[in-house]
Coordinates of C-alpha atoms in Angstrom, one line a residue:
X30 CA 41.9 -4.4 -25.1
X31 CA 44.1 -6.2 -22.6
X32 CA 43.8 -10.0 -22.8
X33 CA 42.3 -9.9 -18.7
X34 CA 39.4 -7.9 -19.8
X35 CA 38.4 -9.8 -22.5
X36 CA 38.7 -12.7 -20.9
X37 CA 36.8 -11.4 -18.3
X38 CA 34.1 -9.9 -21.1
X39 CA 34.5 -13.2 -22.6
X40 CA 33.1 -15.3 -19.5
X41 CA 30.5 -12.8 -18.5
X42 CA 28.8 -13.2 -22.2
X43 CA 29.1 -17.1 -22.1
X44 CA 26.7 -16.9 -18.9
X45 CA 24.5 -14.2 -18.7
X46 CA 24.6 -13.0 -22.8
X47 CA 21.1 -15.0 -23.8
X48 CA 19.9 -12.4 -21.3
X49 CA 20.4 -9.5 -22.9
X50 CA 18.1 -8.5 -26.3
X51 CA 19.0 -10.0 -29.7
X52 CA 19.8 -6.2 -30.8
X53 CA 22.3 -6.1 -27.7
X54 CA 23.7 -9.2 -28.2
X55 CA 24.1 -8.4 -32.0
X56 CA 26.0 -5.4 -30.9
X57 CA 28.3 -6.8 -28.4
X58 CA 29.1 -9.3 -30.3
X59 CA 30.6 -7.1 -33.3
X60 CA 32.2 -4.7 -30.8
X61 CA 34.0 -7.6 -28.5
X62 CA 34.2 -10.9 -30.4
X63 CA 34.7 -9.4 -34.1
X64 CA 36.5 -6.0 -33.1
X65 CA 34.7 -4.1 -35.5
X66 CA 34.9 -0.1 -34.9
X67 CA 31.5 2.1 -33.7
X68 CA 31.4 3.3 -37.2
X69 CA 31.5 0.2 -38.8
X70 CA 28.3 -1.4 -36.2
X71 CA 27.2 1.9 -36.0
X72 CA 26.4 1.5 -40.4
X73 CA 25.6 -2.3 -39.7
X74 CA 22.4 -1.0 -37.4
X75 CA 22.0 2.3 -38.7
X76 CA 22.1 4.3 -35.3
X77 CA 24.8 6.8 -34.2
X78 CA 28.4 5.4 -33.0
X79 CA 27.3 7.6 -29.4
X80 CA 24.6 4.9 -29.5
X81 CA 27.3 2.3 -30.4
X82 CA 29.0 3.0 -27.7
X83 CA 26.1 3.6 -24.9
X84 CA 25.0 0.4 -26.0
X85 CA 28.5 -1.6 -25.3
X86 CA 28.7 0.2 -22.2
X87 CA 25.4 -0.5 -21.2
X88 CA 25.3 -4.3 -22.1
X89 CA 28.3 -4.6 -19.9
X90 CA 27.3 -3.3 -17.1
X91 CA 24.5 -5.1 -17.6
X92 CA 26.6 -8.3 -17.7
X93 CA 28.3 -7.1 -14.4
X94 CA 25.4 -6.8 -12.5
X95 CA 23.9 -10.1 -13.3
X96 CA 27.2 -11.1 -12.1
X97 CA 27.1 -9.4 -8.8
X98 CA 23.8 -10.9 -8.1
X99 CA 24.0 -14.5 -9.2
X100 CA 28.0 -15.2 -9.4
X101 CA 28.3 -17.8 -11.8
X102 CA 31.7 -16.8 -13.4
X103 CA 33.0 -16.3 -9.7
X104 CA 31.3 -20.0 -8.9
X105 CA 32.5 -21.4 -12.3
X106 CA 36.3 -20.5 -11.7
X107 CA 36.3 -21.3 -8.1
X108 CA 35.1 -25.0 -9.4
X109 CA 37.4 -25.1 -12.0
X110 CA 40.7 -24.1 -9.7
X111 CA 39.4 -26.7 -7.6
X112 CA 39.0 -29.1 -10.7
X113 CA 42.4 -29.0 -11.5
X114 CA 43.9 -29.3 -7.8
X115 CA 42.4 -32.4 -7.9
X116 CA 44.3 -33.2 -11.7
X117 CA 47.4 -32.1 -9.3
X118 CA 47.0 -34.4 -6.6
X119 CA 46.1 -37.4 -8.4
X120 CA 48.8 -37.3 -10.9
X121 CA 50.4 -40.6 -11.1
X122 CA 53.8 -38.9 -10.7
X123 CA 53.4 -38.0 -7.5
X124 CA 51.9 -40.3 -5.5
X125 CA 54.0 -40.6 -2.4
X126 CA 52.5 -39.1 0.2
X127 CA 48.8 -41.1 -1.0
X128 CA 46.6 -40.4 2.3
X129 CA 47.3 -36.8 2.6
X130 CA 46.4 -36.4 -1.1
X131 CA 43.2 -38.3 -0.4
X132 CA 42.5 -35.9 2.7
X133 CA 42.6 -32.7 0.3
X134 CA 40.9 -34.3 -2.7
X135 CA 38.1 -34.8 -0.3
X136 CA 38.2 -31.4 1.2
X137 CA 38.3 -29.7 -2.6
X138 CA 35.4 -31.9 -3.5
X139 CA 33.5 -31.1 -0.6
X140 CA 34.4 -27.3 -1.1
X141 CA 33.0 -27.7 -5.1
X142 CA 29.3 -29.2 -3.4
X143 CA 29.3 -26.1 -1.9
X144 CA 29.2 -24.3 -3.9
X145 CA 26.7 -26.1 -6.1

């Protein structure tokens, strides 16, 4: 699985995985975070690897549209890009130009109550 998607998997459980069933999460969890195969959750749950996999397809789709209706993950990265901007412009090490780094730290913070 390429590093993007998992990320991506990743960030989508950490918000929206207490809403999905203990069985789902159970299942998830083995497939994504300890990359075991369908056969081996599939003999952990005692249902069919087709069910294995319907599930994990299911579950993140699920995860997708909980996404598409509340987006936290989107919110959460915009906040944290905007986090470390403000690391950027307040570094000691580059201080010269002081007002016009107060002007955008105040424009990114105002941009991060937003979107709270």
């Amino acid at each position: 699985m390429p590093m993007e998607k998992f990320v991506q998997q990743t960030l989508l459980y950490d918000f929206y995985g207490e809403l999905l069933t203990q069985h789902q999460r159970q299942v998830y969890e083995e497939a994504v975070f300890e990359d075991l195969s369908p056969s081996e959750i599939a003999a952990n749950h005692g249902i069919s690897r087709q069910g294995v996999h319907d599930l994990i397809k299911r579950c993140g789709r699920i995860l997708e549209e909980y996404e598409e209706k509340l987006h936290l993950v989107e919110k959460f990265l915009n906040i944290r890009d905007s986090m470390r901007k403000i690391q950027t412009l307040t570094d000691p090490q580059n201080c010269a130009e002081a007002e016009s780094r107060m002007r955008q730290i105040r424009e990114i913070s105002s941009n991060i109550l937003e979107e709270l």
